[in-house]
Tab-separated table of C-alpha atoms in Angstrom:
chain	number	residue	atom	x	y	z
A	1	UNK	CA	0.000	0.000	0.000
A	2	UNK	CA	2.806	2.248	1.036
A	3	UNK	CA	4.744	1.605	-2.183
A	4	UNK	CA	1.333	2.393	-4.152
A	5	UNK	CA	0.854	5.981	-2.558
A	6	UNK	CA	4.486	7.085	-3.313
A	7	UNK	CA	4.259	5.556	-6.967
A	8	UNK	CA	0.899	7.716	-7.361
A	9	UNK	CA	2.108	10.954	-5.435
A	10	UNK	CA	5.566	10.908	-8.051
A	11	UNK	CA	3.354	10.486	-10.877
A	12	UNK	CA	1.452	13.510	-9.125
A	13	UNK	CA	4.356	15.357	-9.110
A	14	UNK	CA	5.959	14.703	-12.391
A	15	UNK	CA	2.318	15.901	-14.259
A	16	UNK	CA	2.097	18.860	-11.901
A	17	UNK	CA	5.487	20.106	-12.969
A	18	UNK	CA	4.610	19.863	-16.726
A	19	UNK	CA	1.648	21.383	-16.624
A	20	UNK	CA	3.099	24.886	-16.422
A	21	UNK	CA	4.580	24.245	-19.699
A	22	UNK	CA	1.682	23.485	-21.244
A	23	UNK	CA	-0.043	26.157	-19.387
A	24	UNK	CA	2.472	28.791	-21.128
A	25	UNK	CA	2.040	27.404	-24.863
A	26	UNK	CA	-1.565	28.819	-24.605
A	27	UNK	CA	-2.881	30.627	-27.459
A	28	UNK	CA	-2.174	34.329	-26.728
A	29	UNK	CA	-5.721	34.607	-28.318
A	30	UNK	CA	-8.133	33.692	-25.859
A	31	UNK	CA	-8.397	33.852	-22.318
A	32	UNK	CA	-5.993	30.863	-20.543
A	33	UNK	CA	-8.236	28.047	-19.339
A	34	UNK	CA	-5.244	26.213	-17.010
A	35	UNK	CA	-4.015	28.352	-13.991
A	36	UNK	CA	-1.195	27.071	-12.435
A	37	UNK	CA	0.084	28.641	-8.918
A	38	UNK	CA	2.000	28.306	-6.081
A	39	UNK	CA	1.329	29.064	-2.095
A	40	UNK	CA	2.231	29.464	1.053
A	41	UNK	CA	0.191	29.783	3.842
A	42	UNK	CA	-0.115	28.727	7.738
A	43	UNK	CA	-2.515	26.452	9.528
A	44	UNK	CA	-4.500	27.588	12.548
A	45	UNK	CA	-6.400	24.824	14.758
A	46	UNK	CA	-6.038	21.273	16.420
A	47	UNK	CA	-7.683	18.150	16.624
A	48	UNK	CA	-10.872	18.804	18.246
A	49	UNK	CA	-13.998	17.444	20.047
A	50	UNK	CA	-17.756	18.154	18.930
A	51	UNK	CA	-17.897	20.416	22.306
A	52	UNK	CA	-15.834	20.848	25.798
A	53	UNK	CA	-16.148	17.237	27.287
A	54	UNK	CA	-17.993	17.773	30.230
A	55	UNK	CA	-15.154	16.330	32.567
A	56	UNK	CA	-12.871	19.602	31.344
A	57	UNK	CA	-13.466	22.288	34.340
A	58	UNK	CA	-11.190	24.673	33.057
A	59	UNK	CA	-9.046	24.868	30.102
A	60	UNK	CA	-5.758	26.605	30.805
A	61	UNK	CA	-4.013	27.160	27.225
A	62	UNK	CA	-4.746	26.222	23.817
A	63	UNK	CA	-1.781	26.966	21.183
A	64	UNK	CA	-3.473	26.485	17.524
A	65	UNK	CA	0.120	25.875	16.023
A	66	UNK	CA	0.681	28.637	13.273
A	67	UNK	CA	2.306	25.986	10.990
A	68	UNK	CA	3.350	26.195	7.537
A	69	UNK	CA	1.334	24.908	4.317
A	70	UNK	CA	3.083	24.840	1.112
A	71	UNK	CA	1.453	23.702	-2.134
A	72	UNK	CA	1.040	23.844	-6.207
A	73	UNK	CA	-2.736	25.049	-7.789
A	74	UNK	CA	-4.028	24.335	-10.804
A	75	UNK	CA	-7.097	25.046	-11.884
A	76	UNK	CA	-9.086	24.455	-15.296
A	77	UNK	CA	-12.080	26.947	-16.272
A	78	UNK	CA	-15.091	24.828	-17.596
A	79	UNK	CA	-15.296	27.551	-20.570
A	80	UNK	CA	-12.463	30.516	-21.554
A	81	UNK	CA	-15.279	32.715	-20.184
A	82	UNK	CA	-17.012	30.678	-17.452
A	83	UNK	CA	-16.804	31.955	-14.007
A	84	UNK	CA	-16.364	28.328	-12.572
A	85	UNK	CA	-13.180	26.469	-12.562
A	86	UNK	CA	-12.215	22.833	-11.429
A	87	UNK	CA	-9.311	22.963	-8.486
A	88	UNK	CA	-6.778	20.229	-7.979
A	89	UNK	CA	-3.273	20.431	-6.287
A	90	UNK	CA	-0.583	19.136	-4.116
A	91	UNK	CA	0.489	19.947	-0.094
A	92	UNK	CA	2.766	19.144	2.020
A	93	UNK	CA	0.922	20.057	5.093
A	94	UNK	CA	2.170	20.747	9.155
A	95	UNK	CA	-0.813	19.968	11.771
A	96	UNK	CA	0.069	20.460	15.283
A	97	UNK	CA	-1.447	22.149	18.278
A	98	UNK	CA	-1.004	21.711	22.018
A	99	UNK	CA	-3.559	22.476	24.919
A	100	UNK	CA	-3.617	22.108	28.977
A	101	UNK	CA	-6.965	21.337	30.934
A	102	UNK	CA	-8.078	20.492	34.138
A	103	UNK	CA	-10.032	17.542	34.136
A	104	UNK	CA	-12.900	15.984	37.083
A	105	UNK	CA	-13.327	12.127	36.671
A	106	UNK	CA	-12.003	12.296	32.905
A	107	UNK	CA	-12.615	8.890	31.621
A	108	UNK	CA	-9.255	7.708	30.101
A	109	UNK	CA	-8.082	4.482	28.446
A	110	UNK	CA	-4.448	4.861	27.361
A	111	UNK	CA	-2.712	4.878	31.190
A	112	UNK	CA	-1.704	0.975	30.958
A	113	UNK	CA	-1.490	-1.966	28.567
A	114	UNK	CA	-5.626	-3.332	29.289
A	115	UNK	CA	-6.431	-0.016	28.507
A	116	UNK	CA	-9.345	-0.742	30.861
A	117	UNK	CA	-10.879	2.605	31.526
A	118	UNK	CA	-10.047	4.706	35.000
A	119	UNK	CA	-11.124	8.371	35.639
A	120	UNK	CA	-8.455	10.882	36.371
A	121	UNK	CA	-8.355	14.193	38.061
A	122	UNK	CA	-5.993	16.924	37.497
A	123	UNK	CA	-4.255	19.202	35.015
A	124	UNK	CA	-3.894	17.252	31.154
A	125	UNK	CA	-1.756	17.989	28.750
A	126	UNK	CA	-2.060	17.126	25.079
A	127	UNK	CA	0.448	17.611	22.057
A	128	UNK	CA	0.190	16.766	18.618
A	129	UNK	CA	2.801	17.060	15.405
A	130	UNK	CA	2.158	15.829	12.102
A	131	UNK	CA	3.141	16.156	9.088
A	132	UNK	CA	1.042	15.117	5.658
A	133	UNK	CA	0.995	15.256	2.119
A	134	UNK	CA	-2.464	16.515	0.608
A	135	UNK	CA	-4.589	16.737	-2.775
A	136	UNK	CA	-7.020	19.036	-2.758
A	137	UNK	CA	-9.833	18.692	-5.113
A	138	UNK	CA	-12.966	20.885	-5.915
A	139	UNK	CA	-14.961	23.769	-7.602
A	140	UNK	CA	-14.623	27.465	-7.478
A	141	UNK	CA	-16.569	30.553	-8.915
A	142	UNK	CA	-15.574	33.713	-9.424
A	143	UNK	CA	-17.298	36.526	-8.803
A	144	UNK	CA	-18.309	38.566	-11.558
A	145	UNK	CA	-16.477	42.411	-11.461
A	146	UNK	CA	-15.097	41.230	-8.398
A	147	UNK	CA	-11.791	40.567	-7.051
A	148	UNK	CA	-13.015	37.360	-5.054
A	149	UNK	CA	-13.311	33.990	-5.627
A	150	UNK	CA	-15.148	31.385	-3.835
A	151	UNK	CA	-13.899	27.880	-3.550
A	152	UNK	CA	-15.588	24.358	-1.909
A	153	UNK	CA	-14.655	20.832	-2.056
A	154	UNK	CA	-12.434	18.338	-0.015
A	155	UNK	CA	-8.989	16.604	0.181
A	156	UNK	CA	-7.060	13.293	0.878
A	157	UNK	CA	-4.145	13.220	3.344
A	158	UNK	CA	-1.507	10.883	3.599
A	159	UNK	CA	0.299	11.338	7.037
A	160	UNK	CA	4.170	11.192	6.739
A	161	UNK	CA	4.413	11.583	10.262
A	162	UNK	CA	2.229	10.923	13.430
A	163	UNK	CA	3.432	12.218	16.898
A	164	UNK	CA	0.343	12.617	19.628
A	165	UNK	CA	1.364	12.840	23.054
A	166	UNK	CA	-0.907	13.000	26.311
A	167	UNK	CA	0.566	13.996	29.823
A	168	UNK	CA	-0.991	13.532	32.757
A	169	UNK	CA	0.266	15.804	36.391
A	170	UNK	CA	1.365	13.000	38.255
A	171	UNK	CA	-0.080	14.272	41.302
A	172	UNK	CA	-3.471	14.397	40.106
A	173	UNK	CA	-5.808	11.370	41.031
A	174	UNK	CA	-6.698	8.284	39.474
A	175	UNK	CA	-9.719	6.086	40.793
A	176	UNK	CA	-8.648	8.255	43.740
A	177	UNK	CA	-5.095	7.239	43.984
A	178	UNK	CA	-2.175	9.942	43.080
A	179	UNK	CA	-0.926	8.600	40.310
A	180	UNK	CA	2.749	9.764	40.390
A	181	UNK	CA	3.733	12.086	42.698
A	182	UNK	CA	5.865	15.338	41.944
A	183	UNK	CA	6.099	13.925	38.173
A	184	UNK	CA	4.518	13.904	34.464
A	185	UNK	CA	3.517	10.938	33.270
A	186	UNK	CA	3.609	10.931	29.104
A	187	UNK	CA	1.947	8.588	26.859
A	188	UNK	CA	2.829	8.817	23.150
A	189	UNK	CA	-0.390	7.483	21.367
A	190	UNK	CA	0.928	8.706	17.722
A	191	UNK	CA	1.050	5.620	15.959
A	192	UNK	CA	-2.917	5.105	16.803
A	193	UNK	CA	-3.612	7.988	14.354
A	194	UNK	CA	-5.067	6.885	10.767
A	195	UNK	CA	-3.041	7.404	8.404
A	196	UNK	CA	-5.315	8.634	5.871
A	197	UNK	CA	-7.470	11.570	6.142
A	198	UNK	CA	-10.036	12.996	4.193
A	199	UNK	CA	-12.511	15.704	4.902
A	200	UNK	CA	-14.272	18.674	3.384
A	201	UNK	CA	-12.623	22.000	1.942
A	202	UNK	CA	-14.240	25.729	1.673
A	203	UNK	CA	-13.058	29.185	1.361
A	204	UNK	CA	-12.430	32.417	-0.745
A	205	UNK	CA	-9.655	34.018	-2.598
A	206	UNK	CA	-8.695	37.606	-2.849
A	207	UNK	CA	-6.625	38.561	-6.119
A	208	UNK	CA	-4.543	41.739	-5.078
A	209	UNK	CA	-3.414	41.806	-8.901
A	210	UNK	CA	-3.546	39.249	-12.006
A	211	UNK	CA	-0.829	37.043	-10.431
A	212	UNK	CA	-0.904	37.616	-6.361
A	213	UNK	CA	-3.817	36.757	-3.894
A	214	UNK	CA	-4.861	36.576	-0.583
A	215	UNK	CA	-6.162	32.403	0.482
A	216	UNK	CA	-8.486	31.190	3.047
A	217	UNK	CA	-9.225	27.467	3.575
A	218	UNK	CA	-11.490	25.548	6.296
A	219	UNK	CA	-10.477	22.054	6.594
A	220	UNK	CA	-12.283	19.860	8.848
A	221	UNK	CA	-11.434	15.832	8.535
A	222	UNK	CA	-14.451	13.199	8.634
A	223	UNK	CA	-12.706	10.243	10.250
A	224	UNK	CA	-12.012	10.282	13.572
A	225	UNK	CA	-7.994	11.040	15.136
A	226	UNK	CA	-7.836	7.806	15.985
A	227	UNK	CA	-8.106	4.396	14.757
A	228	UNK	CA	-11.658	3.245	15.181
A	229	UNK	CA	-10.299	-0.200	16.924
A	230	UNK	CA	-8.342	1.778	19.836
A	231	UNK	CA	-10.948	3.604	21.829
A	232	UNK	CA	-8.456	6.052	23.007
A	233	UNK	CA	-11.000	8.661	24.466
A	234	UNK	CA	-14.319	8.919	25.734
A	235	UNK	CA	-14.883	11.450	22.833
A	236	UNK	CA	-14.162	11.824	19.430
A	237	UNK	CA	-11.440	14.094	17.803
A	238	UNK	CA	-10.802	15.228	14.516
A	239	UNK	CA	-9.005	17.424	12.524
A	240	UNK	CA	-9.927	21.387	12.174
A	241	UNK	CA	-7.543	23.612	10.573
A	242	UNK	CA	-7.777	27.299	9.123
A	243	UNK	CA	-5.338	28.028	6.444
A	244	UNK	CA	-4.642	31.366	5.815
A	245	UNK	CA	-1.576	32.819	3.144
A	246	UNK	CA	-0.410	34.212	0.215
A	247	UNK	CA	-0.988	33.155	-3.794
A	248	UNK	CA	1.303	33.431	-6.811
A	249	UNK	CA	-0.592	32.612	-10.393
A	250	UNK	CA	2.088	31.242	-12.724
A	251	UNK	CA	-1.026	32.219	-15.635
A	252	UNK	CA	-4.627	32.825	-15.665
């Protein structure tokens, strides 16, 4: 399977690096249908529940990561006149966030080999780092007279790397025990992170001039985090990332 998702992603690459080519031997004559581009832009988020589990009293800090996003656009009008265009592209794509809670009775099932649940009290600390390629897919429409650009679809992720750690204040209680005094007590739980993400993409674009632009992408996945056959939590996490950055057009 592995050796089947680099095979496709080189192929990928090798017709997204001709395309400009072809792109430029467009008849001056008529309006280009192919846009090719470049970005760069940083994501803004985590993996996140539905709502604040009940058992979280307080939530201390949340970082939303600020990580890069780097990627090649193409896009293909339907007509040399038509307003709507079909999106494609490639990513590589930085996810991480971190956050610290304190928790009552938080039901948790990573703290020993059964993973037999026990309910913890005390301050919880989550970090996640990740690092995927991505291929965007879907349909925009542009404005008429306008300088904006409206843009909805989804995307397949391929995670290169998985790193998810959860710390626990080893003071804190655990089925009313302290669980490790004057100590943190990590659990790395990366490798129980699907591999493969998909989810929904929508947005807008802002074109400062005929090649630069303003981007703005919601991502949110549809599987959860985790492997479905490692009940990890007592609630379900997935992926929720603003994008925000800056666009070159190679051509129009």
């Amino acid at each position: 399977m592995k050796t089947y998702i680099r095979s496709f992603l080189m192929c990928l690459s090798l017709g997204l690096f001709f395309l400009p080519m072809a792109a430029a031997e467009t008849s001056d004559t008529l309006p280009s249908r192919l846009g090719v581009g470049v970005h760069l832009g940083f994501n803004i988020g985590g993996a996140l529940p539905p709502s604040v589990p009940k058992p979280v009293k307080k939530v201390h800090a949340f970082k939303p990561g600020g990580t890069p996003n780097i990627g090649l656009d193409l896009s293909y009008r339907l007509t040399p006149t038509s307003p709507f265009a079909l999106n494609m592209g490639l990513e590589y794509d930085i996810r991480s966030f971190s956050t610290t809670v304190s928790a009552e009775e938080m039901p948790i099932r990573y703290q020993s080999d059964e993973h037999r649940e026990q309910h913890y009290t005390g301050y919880q600390r989550v970090e996640m780092d990740t690092r995927y390629v991505v291929i965007p897919v879907g349909l925009s429409y542009a404005l008429p007279n306008s300088s904006f650009r409206f843009v909805v679809g989804g995307y397949y992720a391929h995670a290169l790397k998985r790193k998810f750690t959860a710390k626990l204040d080893g003071d804190g209680l655990i089925d009313g025990r302290t669980l490790q005094e004057e100590s943190v007590v990590s659990f790395p739980l990366g490798d129980f992170i699907v591999r493969n993400d998909v989810g929904v993409r929508f947005g807008a674009d802002y074109s400062i001039d005929p090649h630069w632009g303003l981007t703005a992408r919601m991502n949110v996945g549809l599987p959860k985090l985790f492997d479905k056959s490692f009940e990890v939590m007592p609630y379900s996490l997935r992926h929720v990332f603003l994008n925000l950055g800056v666009s070159y057009r190679i051509n129009r």
